[in-house]
mmCIF file of C-alpha atoms in Angstrom:
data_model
loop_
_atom_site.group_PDB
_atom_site.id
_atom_site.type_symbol
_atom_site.label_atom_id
_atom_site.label_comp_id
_atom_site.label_asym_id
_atom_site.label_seq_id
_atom_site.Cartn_x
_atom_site.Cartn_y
_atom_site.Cartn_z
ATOM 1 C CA UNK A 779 40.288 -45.081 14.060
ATOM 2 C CA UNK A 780 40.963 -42.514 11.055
ATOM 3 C CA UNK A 781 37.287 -41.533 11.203
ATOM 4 C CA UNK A 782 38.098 -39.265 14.135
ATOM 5 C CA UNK A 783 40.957 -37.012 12.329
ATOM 6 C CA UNK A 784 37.951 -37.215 9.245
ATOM 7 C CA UNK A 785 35.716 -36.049 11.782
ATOM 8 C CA UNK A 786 37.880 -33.101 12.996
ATOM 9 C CA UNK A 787 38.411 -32.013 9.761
ATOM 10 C CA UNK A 788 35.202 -31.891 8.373
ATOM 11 C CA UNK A 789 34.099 -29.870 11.914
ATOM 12 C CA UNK A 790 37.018 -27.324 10.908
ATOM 13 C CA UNK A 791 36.073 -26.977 7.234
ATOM 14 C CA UNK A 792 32.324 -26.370 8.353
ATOM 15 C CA UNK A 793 33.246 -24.177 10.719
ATOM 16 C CA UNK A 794 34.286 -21.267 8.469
ATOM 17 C CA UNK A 795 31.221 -21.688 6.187
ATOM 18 C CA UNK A 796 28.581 -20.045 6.502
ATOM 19 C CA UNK A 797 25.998 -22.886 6.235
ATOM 20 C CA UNK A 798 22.759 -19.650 6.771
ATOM 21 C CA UNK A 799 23.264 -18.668 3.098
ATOM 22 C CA UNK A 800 24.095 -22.483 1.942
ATOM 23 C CA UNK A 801 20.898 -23.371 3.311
ATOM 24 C CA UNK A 802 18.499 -20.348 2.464
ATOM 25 C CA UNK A 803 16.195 -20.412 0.020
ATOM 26 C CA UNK A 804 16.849 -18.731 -3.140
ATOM 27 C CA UNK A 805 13.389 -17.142 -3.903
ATOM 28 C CA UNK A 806 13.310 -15.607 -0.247
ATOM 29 C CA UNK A 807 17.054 -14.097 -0.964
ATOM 30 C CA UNK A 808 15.926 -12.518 -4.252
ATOM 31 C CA UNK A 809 12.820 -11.025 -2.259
ATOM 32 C CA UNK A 810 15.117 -9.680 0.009
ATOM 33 C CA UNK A 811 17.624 -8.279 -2.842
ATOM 34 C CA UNK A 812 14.728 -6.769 -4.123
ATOM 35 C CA UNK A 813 13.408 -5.192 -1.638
ATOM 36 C CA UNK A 814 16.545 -3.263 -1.185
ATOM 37 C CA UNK A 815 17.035 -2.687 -4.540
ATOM 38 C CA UNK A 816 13.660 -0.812 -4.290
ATOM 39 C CA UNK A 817 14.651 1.399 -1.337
ATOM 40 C CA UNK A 818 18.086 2.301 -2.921
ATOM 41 C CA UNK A 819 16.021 3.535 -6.112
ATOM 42 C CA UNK A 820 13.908 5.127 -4.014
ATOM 43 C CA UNK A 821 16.329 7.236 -2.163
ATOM 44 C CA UNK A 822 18.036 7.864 -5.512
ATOM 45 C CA UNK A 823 14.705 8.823 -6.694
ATOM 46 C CA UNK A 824 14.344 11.705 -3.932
ATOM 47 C CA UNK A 825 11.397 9.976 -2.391
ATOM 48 C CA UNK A 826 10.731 9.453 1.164
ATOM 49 C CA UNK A 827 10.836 5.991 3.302
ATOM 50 C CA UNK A 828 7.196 6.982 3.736
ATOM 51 C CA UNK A 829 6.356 6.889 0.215
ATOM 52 C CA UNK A 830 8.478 3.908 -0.746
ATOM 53 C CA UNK A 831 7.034 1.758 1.659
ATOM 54 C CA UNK A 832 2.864 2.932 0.497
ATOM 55 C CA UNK A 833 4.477 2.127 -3.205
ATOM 56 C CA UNK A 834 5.742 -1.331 -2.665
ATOM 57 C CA UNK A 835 3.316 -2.662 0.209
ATOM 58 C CA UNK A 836 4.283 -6.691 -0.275
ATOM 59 C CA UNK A 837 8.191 -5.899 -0.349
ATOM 60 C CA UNK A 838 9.774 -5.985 3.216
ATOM 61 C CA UNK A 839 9.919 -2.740 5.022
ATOM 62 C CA UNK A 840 12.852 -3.582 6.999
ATOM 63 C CA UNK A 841 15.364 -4.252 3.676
ATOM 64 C CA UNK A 842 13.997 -1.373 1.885
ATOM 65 C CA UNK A 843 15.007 1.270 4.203
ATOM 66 C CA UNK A 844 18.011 -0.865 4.786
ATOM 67 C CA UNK A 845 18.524 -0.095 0.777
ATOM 68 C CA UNK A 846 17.247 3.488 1.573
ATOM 69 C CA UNK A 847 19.881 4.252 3.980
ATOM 70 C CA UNK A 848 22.757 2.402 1.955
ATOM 71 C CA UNK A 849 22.109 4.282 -1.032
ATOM 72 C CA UNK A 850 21.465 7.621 1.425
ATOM 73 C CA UNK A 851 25.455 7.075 3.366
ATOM 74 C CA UNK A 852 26.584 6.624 -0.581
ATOM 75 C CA UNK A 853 24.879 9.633 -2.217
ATOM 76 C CA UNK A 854 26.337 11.827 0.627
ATOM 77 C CA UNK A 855 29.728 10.368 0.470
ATOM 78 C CA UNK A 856 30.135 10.663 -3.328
ATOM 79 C CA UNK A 857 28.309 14.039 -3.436
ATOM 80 C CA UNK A 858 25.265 12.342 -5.965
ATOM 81 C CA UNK A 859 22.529 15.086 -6.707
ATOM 82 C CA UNK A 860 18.881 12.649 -6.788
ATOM 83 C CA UNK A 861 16.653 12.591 -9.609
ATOM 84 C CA UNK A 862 13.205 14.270 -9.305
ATOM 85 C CA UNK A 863 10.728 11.223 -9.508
ATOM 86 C CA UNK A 864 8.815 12.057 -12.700
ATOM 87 C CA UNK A 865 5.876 9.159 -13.055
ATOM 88 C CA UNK A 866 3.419 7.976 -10.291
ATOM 89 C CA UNK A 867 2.596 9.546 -6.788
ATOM 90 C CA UNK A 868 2.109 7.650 -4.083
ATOM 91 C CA UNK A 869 -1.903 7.150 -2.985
ATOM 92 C CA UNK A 870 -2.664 9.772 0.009
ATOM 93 C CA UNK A 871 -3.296 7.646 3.203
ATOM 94 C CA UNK A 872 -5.665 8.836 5.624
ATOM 95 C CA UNK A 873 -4.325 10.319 8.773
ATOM 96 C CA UNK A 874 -5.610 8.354 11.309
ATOM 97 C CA UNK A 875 -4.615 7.264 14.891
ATOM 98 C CA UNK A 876 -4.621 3.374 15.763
ATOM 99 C CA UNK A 877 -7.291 2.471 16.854
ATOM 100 C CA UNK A 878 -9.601 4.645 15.720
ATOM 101 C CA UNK A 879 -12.433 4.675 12.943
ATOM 102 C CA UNK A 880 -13.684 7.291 9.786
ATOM 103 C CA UNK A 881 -16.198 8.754 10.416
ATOM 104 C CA UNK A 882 -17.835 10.613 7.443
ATOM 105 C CA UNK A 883 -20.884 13.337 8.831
ATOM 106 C CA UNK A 884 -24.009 12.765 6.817
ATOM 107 C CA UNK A 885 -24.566 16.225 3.989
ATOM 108 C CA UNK A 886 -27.516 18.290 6.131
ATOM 109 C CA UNK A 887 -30.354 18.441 4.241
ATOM 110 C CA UNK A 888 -31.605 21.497 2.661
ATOM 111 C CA UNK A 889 -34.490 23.283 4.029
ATOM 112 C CA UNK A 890 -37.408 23.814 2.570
ATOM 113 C CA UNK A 891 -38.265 27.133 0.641
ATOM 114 C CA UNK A 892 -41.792 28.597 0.406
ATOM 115 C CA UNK A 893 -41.600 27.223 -3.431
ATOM 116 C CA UNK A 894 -41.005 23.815 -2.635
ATOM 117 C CA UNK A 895 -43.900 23.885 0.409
ATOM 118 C CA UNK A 896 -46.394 24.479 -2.315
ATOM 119 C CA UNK A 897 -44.981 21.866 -4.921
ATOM 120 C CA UNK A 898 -46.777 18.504 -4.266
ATOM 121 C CA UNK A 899 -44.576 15.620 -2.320
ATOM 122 C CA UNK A 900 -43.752 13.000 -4.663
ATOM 123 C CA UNK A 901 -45.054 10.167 -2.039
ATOM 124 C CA UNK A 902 -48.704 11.987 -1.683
ATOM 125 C CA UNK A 903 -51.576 10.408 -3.140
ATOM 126 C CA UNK A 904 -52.447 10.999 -6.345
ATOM 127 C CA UNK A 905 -56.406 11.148 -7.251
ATOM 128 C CA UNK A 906 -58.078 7.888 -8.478
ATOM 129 C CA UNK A 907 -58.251 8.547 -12.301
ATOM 130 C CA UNK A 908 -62.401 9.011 -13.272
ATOM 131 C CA UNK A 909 -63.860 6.424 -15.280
ATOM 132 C CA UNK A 910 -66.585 6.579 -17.909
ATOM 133 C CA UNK A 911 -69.150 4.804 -16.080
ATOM 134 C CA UNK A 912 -71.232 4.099 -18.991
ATOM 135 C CA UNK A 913 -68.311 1.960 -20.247
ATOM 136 C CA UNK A 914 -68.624 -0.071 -17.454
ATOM 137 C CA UNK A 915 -72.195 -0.604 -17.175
ATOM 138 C CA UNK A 916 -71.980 -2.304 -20.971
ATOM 139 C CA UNK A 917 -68.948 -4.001 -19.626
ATOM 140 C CA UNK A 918 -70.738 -5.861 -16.903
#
């Protein structure tokens, strides 16, 4: 019989917790904190969502420009000037279109002057080399 009111109030204390962040796992919610720590620097750091996300390719995309745009809404508010990134440039990308594949063209090979037409090919025969054929006949 007093297990019911226990019941109740246990459902009502519960109810206003937030049992998500109770239960989440602590290495996933720094990954996350991180992640938007690195789009807030980058933002600070006048650097585009573009470049942020080819800089830090294993941290989430979606909470770094969530830290991008947070720290974007506060530097307008408060009137912040960024910083001019001074250290490592993001690695160029090629452009190219899903779904489609790089093609490099093969370098044309030069033609052939009068000059090299009279050199010898490097794959012709070359003549047998002449043998003293007196050293052979003592040989044998």
């Amino acid at each position: 019989m007093n297990v019911r009111p226990f019941l109740l109030v246990l459902g009502l204390f519960l109810s206003g917790c937030d049992l998500e962040a109770l239960l989440a796992d602590p290495k996933v919610v720094q990954r996350e904190a991180d992640a938007r720590a690195i789009g807030s620097a980058c933002r600070h750091g006048l650097r585009s969502i573009e470049d942020c996300y080819a800089m830090n390719e294993k941290a989430s995309k979606s909470a770094v420009f969530a830290g991008w745009k947070e720290m974007d809404q506060y530097m307008r508010d408060n009137k912040i000037d960024g910083i001019e990134p001074k250290g490592l440039r993001p690695a160029q990308a090629p452009l190219v279109a899903a779904g489609e594949e790089i093609v490099e063209s093969a370098p044309k090979k030069a033609e052939k002057t009068e000059a090299d037409a009279k050199k010898p090919a490097d794959n012709a025969p070359k003549p047998a080399a002449k043998t003293d054929s007196k050293a052979e006949n003592k040989a044998s």
